[in-house]
Amino acid sequence: MKRHVFSTAAFSGALIAAATFAAPAVAQERYITIGTGGQTGVYYVVGQSVCRMVNRGSEEHNIRCNAPSTGGSVANVNGMKSGELDMGVVQSDVQYRAYNGEANFEEEGPWEDMRSVFTMHGEPLTVVARADSGIENISDFPGKRVNIGNPGSGQRNTMDVVMEAFGWDEDTFALASQLDAAEQASALSDNNIDAMVYVVGHPNGSIQEATTTIDARLVSVTGDEIDALVEEYPYYTRSVIPGGLYRGNDEDVETFGVAATFVSSADVDEDIVYETVKAVFENFDRFKRLHPAFENLNEEDMIADGLTAPLHDGAARYYRERGWIE
Ligand code: GLU
């Protein structure tokens, strides 16, 4: 009898040991965070859309994705560097400068751990001016009230380069405000600024808001200074914003632009990035339907254009599996 009791205890002890041992085998949920931009821009939709594709497969890979609104490209670079963000959307010019440690990133030095994942839609530098402002080209900015953008944004980073090219500083303007992307349209409608600057895909909610509330025009961004920028930097290209996208703006508008790119850090697990790109490309038609700016995306350009940093190992693994790269 005594012996029997002993063996029961030993048996249940073994059960507990087995249960404890089995626990780590039940796959743990992993959470990833993607840095986007203002809620009325396109980056926010990129992040939300990528997460939607990833979360469709959560039962299999146990990855849960979220994509909060952020200050934009530069804020996303900083968030990935500090490990707060796993991935982020970043303008191709910002990617180049952050990876190489140039211009506004000179002080911090190159971020060599930056990794490319894929390229998204084109982003023309878009100037929207009040119809009563007298601004017809970016060269009319001196003496006007201009929102040059919040310091975490990509447009601010690009504007710094544009201002330098024109020989302008903040004193050139009657007002150089630093409002977030999502605040620009109402500032324009309330007549607190004459013009807003947004490096962004089209159509987007912010410019829709500005052009439907008041008479506002997309104006051209051209001239010798802009020609020189396009000539000097590999990531700038000439670009045309087609007419007819916004109320009162039926004509094409000439400007220059960059591409939105999706990046990560070498510190992020290969597996996580692999599952993320797989989720996007395996649901690609569904993904492209989530925003009109995604309509013309194609796989070939997405893994070739606008990427300065080396491909993330997880992305490269998936592209190799598909036979897209060697
Ligand atoms: N290009 C902008 C930035 O880097 C964001 C545009 C968007 O949110 O779509 O801050």
Short mmCIF file of C-alpha atoms and ligand atoms in Angstrom, two decimals:
data_model
loop_
_atom_site.label_atom_id
_atom_site.label_comp_id
_atom_site.label_asym_id
_atom_site.label_seq_id
_atom_site.Cartn_x
_atom_site.Cartn_y
_atom_site.Cartn_z
CA MET A 1 0.00 0.00 0.00
CA LYS A 2 2.75 2.33 1.00
CA ARG A 3 4.50 1.46 -2.17
CA HIS A 4 1.42 2.17 -4.23
CA VAL A 5 1.05 5.67 -2.77
CA PHE A 6 4.64 6.34 -3.54
CA SER A 7 4.31 5.31 -7.14
CA THR A 8 1.16 7.46 -7.67
CA ALA A 9 3.05 10.47 -6.38
CA ALA A 10 5.91 9.69 -8.69
CA PHE A 11 3.51 9.33 -11.59
CA SER A 12 1.76 12.67 -11.03
CA GLY A 13 5.16 14.28 -10.56
CA ALA A 14 6.12 12.97 -13.96
CA LEU A 15 2.91 14.43 -15.41
CA ILE A 16 3.69 17.86 -14.00
CA ALA A 17 7.19 17.62 -15.38
CA ALA A 18 5.81 16.65 -18.79
CA ALA A 19 3.37 19.59 -18.76
CA THR A 20 6.06 22.05 -17.79
CA PHE A 21 8.33 20.66 -20.42
CA ALA A 22 5.62 20.87 -23.10
CA ALA A 23 4.81 24.55 -22.47
CA PRO A 24 7.58 26.12 -24.58
CA ALA A 25 6.54 23.94 -27.51
CA VAL A 26 3.20 25.78 -27.68
CA ALA A 27 4.34 28.55 -30.03
CA GLN A 28 4.44 31.93 -28.43
CA GLU A 29 2.72 34.93 -29.98
CA ARG A 30 5.17 37.44 -31.37
CA TYR A 31 4.20 41.06 -31.81
CA ILE A 32 5.59 43.32 -34.50
CA THR A 33 5.14 47.05 -34.92
CA ILE A 34 5.36 48.89 -38.23
CA GLY A 35 6.04 52.64 -38.30
CA THR A 36 3.79 54.60 -40.67
CA GLY A 37 2.93 58.33 -40.90
CA GLY A 38 -0.03 60.63 -40.31
CA GLN A 39 -3.48 59.06 -40.44
CA THR A 40 -4.53 61.00 -43.55
CA GLY A 41 -1.45 59.93 -45.56
CA VAL A 42 -0.69 56.75 -47.47
CA TYR A 43 1.98 55.25 -45.16
CA TYR A 44 -0.71 54.64 -42.60
CA VAL A 45 -2.61 52.58 -45.17
CA VAL A 46 0.60 50.75 -46.15
CA GLY A 47 1.20 49.71 -42.55
CA GLN A 48 -2.41 48.79 -41.92
CA SER A 49 -2.54 46.79 -45.16
CA VAL A 50 0.68 44.86 -44.49
CA CYS A 51 -0.61 44.06 -41.00
CA ARG A 52 -3.93 42.93 -42.39
CA MET A 53 -2.15 40.41 -44.63
CA VAL A 54 0.15 39.25 -41.81
CA ASN A 55 -2.70 38.90 -39.30
CA ARG A 56 -4.67 36.72 -41.73
CA GLY A 57 -2.04 34.05 -41.12
CA SER A 58 -1.55 34.57 -37.37
CA GLU A 59 -2.87 31.11 -36.55
CA GLU A 60 -0.06 29.51 -38.49
CA HIS A 61 2.91 31.77 -37.76
CA ASN A 62 1.77 33.32 -34.45
CA ILE A 63 2.85 36.80 -35.49
CA ARG A 64 0.55 39.70 -34.59
CA CYS A 65 1.14 42.93 -36.40
CA ASN A 66 0.17 46.49 -35.59
CA ALA A 67 0.90 49.75 -37.41
CA PRO A 68 0.37 52.91 -35.38
CA SER A 69 0.49 56.42 -36.79
CA THR A 70 3.92 58.12 -36.41
CA GLY A 71 5.69 61.35 -37.35
CA GLY A 72 6.82 59.84 -40.69
CA SER A 73 10.03 58.64 -42.35
CA VAL A 74 12.62 60.07 -39.98
CA ALA A 75 10.62 59.10 -36.90
CA ASN A 76 10.41 55.57 -38.37
CA VAL A 77 14.18 55.39 -38.91
CA ASN A 78 14.75 56.48 -35.32
CA GLY A 79 12.15 54.02 -34.02
CA MET A 80 13.78 51.12 -35.87
CA LYS A 81 17.24 52.12 -34.67
CA SER A 82 16.09 52.11 -31.06
CA GLY A 83 14.23 48.81 -31.49
CA GLU A 84 10.82 50.33 -30.78
CA LEU A 85 9.70 49.58 -34.33
CA ASP A 86 10.44 46.37 -36.24
CA MET A 87 9.76 47.74 -39.69
CA GLY A 88 8.76 51.06 -41.16
CA VAL A 89 7.91 53.02 -44.26
CA VAL A 90 10.64 55.43 -45.28
CA GLN A 91 11.15 57.73 -48.28
CA SER A 92 13.88 56.48 -50.63
CA ASP A 93 15.90 59.70 -50.14
CA VAL A 94 15.68 59.33 -46.36
CA GLN A 95 16.68 55.67 -46.66
CA TYR A 96 19.76 56.66 -48.67
CA ARG A 97 20.78 59.42 -46.29
CA ALA A 98 20.18 57.37 -43.12
CA TYR A 99 22.06 54.33 -44.44
CA ASN A 100 25.02 56.41 -45.59
CA GLY A 101 24.95 58.91 -42.73
CA GLU A 102 24.60 61.93 -44.99
CA ALA A 103 22.96 65.36 -44.71
CA ASN A 104 20.74 65.46 -41.57
CA PHE A 105 22.05 62.01 -40.59
CA GLU A 106 25.71 63.05 -40.75
CA GLU A 107 26.02 63.60 -37.03
CA GLU A 108 24.68 60.13 -36.14
CA GLY A 109 26.77 58.47 -38.83
CA PRO A 110 25.69 55.67 -41.16
CA TRP A 111 23.05 53.21 -39.94
CA GLU A 112 24.67 50.11 -41.33
CA ASP A 113 22.11 47.74 -39.84
CA MET A 114 19.33 49.19 -41.96
CA ARG A 115 17.84 46.56 -44.29
CA SER A 116 15.55 46.97 -47.31
CA VAL A 117 12.45 44.90 -47.70
CA PHE A 118 10.63 46.28 -50.77
CA THR A 119 9.64 49.48 -52.53
CA MET A 120 6.09 50.76 -52.66
CA HIS A 121 4.36 53.62 -54.52
CA GLY A 122 5.87 56.85 -55.90
CA GLU A 123 5.74 60.00 -53.79
CA PRO A 124 5.88 63.32 -55.58
CA LEU A 125 6.79 66.40 -53.54
CA THR A 126 3.36 67.98 -53.47
CA VAL A 127 2.76 71.65 -52.75
CA VAL A 128 -0.83 72.67 -52.10
CA ALA A 129 -1.43 76.43 -51.92
CA ARG A 130 -4.52 78.47 -51.16
CA ALA A 131 -5.94 79.84 -54.41
CA ASP A 132 -5.75 83.36 -52.91
CA SER A 133 -2.09 83.04 -51.85
CA GLY A 134 -0.44 84.12 -55.11
CA ILE A 135 1.73 80.99 -55.09
CA GLU A 136 2.01 79.38 -58.52
CA ASN A 137 5.33 77.63 -58.16
CA ILE A 138 7.48 76.63 -55.19
CA SER A 139 9.76 79.54 -56.16
CA ASP A 140 7.00 81.90 -54.93
CA PHE A 141 7.48 80.71 -51.32
CA PRO A 142 9.63 83.62 -50.03
CA GLY A 143 7.53 85.90 -47.83
CA LYS A 144 4.67 83.37 -47.52
CA ARG A 145 3.40 81.28 -44.64
CA VAL A 146 4.62 77.76 -45.36
CA ASN A 147 4.30 74.55 -43.39
CA ILE A 148 7.77 73.04 -43.81
CA GLY A 149 6.70 69.98 -41.79
CA ASN A 150 7.41 68.34 -38.45
CA PRO A 151 11.04 67.29 -37.91
CA GLY A 152 10.17 63.53 -37.87
CA SER A 153 8.62 63.65 -41.31
CA GLY A 154 10.09 62.80 -44.68
CA GLN A 155 8.75 65.99 -46.26
CA ARG A 156 10.69 68.06 -43.73
CA ASN A 157 13.84 66.12 -44.57
CA THR A 158 13.29 66.73 -48.29
CA MET A 159 12.29 70.37 -47.69
CA ASP A 160 15.59 70.98 -45.88
CA VAL A 161 17.37 69.90 -49.06
CA VAL A 162 15.06 72.01 -51.27
CA MET A 163 15.54 75.07 -49.04
CA GLU A 164 19.28 74.67 -49.22
CA ALA A 165 19.11 74.38 -53.01
CA PHE A 166 17.19 77.67 -53.21
CA GLY A 167 19.39 79.32 -50.58
CA TRP A 168 16.43 79.76 -48.22
CA ASP A 169 16.18 79.44 -44.46
CA GLU A 170 13.24 79.74 -42.10
CA ASP A 171 13.51 83.54 -42.15
CA THR A 172 12.81 83.50 -45.88
CA PHE A 173 9.16 82.85 -45.06
CA ALA A 174 6.63 85.01 -43.22
CA LEU A 175 6.00 81.85 -41.21
CA ALA A 176 7.74 78.45 -41.28
CA SER A 177 5.40 76.21 -39.33
CA GLN A 178 6.23 72.64 -38.32
CA LEU A 179 2.80 71.07 -38.19
CA ASP A 180 2.31 67.30 -38.49
CA ALA A 181 1.07 66.00 -41.82
CA ALA A 182 -2.41 65.36 -40.45
CA GLU A 183 -2.76 68.96 -39.26
CA GLN A 184 -1.79 70.67 -42.51
CA ALA A 185 -5.09 70.59 -44.38
CA SER A 186 -7.07 72.29 -41.62
CA ALA A 187 -4.31 74.89 -41.12
CA LEU A 188 -4.62 75.69 -44.83
CA SER A 189 -8.44 75.85 -44.69
CA ASP A 190 -8.34 78.05 -41.57
CA ASN A 191 -5.99 80.44 -43.38
CA ASN A 192 -3.19 79.91 -40.89
CA ILE A 193 -0.78 78.98 -43.69
CA ASP A 194 -0.58 79.76 -47.43
CA ALA A 195 0.93 76.45 -48.49
CA MET A 196 1.51 72.92 -47.30
CA VAL A 197 4.26 70.57 -48.46
CA TYR A 198 3.69 66.83 -48.50
CA VAL A 199 5.85 64.08 -50.01
CA VAL A 200 3.07 61.59 -50.49
CA GLY A 201 1.31 59.08 -52.77
CA HIS A 202 -1.90 60.02 -54.59
CA PRO A 203 -4.75 60.25 -54.06
CA ASN A 204 -4.61 60.84 -50.30
CA GLY A 205 -7.02 61.99 -47.62
CA SER A 206 -5.05 65.03 -46.55
CA ILE A 207 -5.05 66.73 -49.96
CA GLN A 208 -8.62 65.64 -50.54
CA GLU A 209 -9.53 67.40 -47.30
CA ALA A 210 -7.68 70.60 -48.28
CA THR A 211 -9.13 70.81 -51.79
CA THR A 212 -12.70 70.06 -50.81
CA THR A 213 -12.91 72.54 -47.91
CA ILE A 214 -11.44 75.56 -49.72
CA ASP A 215 -10.16 76.56 -53.16
CA ALA A 216 -6.64 75.19 -53.11
CA ARG A 217 -4.27 74.33 -55.96
CA LEU A 218 -1.48 71.85 -56.44
CA VAL A 219 1.34 74.00 -57.79
CA SER A 220 4.40 73.08 -59.81
CA VAL A 221 7.81 72.43 -58.30
CA THR A 222 10.16 73.30 -61.14
CA GLY A 223 13.13 75.50 -61.96
CA ASP A 224 16.92 75.35 -62.23
CA GLU A 225 17.34 74.55 -58.54
CA ILE A 226 15.05 71.52 -58.86
CA ASP A 227 16.75 70.41 -62.10
CA ALA A 228 20.07 70.51 -60.26
CA LEU A 229 18.71 68.35 -57.42
CA VAL A 230 17.37 65.72 -59.83
CA GLU A 231 20.69 65.70 -61.64
CA GLU A 232 22.80 65.44 -58.50
CA TYR A 233 20.93 62.81 -56.48
CA PRO A 234 20.17 59.31 -57.76
CA TYR A 235 16.99 59.00 -55.68
CA TYR A 236 15.23 62.06 -57.13
CA THR A 237 13.25 61.73 -60.33
CA ARG A 238 10.98 64.03 -62.26
CA SER A 239 7.38 63.34 -61.56
CA VAL A 240 3.91 64.42 -62.69
CA ILE A 241 0.82 64.46 -60.50
CA PRO A 242 -2.04 63.67 -62.87
CA GLY A 243 -4.89 66.13 -63.15
CA GLY A 244 -8.38 65.15 -62.12
CA LEU A 245 -7.58 63.57 -58.75
CA TYR A 246 -8.76 66.49 -56.61
CA ARG A 247 -11.53 69.08 -56.83
CA GLY A 248 -10.49 72.18 -58.80
CA ASN A 249 -7.26 70.55 -60.00
CA ASP A 250 -7.81 69.25 -63.50
CA GLU A 251 -4.36 69.90 -64.94
CA ASP A 252 -1.25 67.75 -64.57
CA VAL A 253 1.32 69.26 -62.23
CA GLU A 254 5.08 68.93 -62.68
CA THR A 255 7.29 68.24 -59.72
CA PHE A 256 9.96 65.78 -58.59
CA GLY A 257 9.69 62.84 -56.27
CA VAL A 258 10.93 59.77 -54.48
CA ALA A 259 9.56 56.31 -53.72
CA ALA A 260 8.08 55.02 -50.49
CA THR A 261 10.16 52.08 -49.30
CA PHE A 262 9.55 49.43 -46.67
CA VAL A 263 12.57 48.80 -44.48
CA SER A 264 13.69 46.96 -41.38
CA SER A 265 16.77 46.35 -39.28
CA ALA A 266 19.31 43.51 -39.29
CA ASP A 267 18.31 43.04 -35.62
CA VAL A 268 14.82 41.85 -36.59
CA ASP A 269 14.48 38.05 -36.88
CA GLU A 270 14.81 36.60 -40.35
CA ASP A 271 11.68 34.60 -39.75
CA ILE A 272 9.55 37.66 -38.95
CA VAL A 273 10.52 39.52 -42.11
CA TYR A 274 10.14 36.33 -44.16
CA GLU A 275 6.57 35.82 -42.94
CA THR A 276 5.77 39.51 -43.52
CA VAL A 277 6.88 39.60 -47.16
CA LYS A 278 5.32 36.21 -47.76
CA ALA A 279 1.99 37.48 -46.43
CA VAL A 280 2.12 40.49 -48.77
CA PHE A 281 3.17 38.66 -51.93
CA GLU A 282 0.98 35.64 -51.39
CA ASN A 283 -2.05 37.92 -51.06
CA PHE A 284 -0.79 40.44 -53.57
CA ASP A 285 -4.02 41.10 -55.51
CA ARG A 286 -5.94 41.57 -52.31
CA PHE A 287 -3.17 43.85 -50.99
CA LYS A 288 -3.16 46.04 -54.11
CA ARG A 289 -6.88 46.65 -53.80
CA LEU A 290 -6.45 48.32 -50.41
CA HIS A 291 -5.40 51.72 -51.82
CA PRO A 292 -5.47 53.26 -55.32
CA ALA A 293 -1.77 54.20 -54.93
CA PHE A 294 -0.96 50.46 -54.80
CA GLU A 295 -2.78 49.66 -58.04
CA ASN A 296 0.26 49.67 -60.32
CA LEU A 297 2.68 47.93 -58.00
CA ASN A 298 4.48 44.96 -59.48
CA GLU A 299 6.80 42.47 -57.86
CA GLU A 300 9.75 43.06 -60.15
CA ASP A 301 10.06 46.81 -59.50
CA MET A 302 9.25 46.40 -55.83
CA ILE A 303 12.39 44.42 -55.14
CA ALA A 304 14.71 46.46 -57.35
CA ASP A 305 13.95 50.17 -57.33
CA GLY A 306 14.84 52.73 -54.68
CA LEU A 307 16.57 50.33 -52.30
CA THR A 308 19.93 51.54 -50.99
CA ALA A 309 20.33 49.30 -47.95
CA PRO A 310 21.00 45.57 -48.57
CA LEU A 311 17.96 43.28 -48.57
CA HIS A 312 16.96 41.85 -45.21
CA ASP A 313 17.89 38.13 -45.02
CA GLY A 314 14.26 37.18 -44.44
CA ALA A 315 13.09 39.10 -47.51
CA ALA A 316 15.95 37.69 -49.62
CA ARG A 317 15.01 34.15 -48.53
CA TYR A 318 11.44 34.60 -49.77
CA TYR A 319 12.48 36.30 -53.06
CA ARG A 320 14.96 33.48 -53.68
CA GLU A 321 12.26 30.89 -53.06
CA ARG A 322 10.11 32.63 -55.66
CA GLY A 323 13.06 32.71 -58.09
CA TRP A 324 13.00 36.54 -58.19
CA ILE A 325 16.64 36.86 -57.16
CA GLU A 326 19.68 34.55 -57.38
N1 GLU B 1 6.46 60.75 -47.02
C1 GLU B 1 5.92 61.13 -45.76
C2 GLU B 1 6.98 60.96 -44.69
O1 GLU B 1 7.96 60.34 -44.91
C3 GLU B 1 4.68 60.34 -45.35
C4 GLU B 1 3.66 60.20 -46.43
C5 GLU B 1 2.48 59.34 -46.03
O2 GLU B 1 2.18 59.25 -44.84
O3 GLU B 1 1.90 58.75 -46.93
O4 GLU B 1 6.84 61.45 -43.60
#
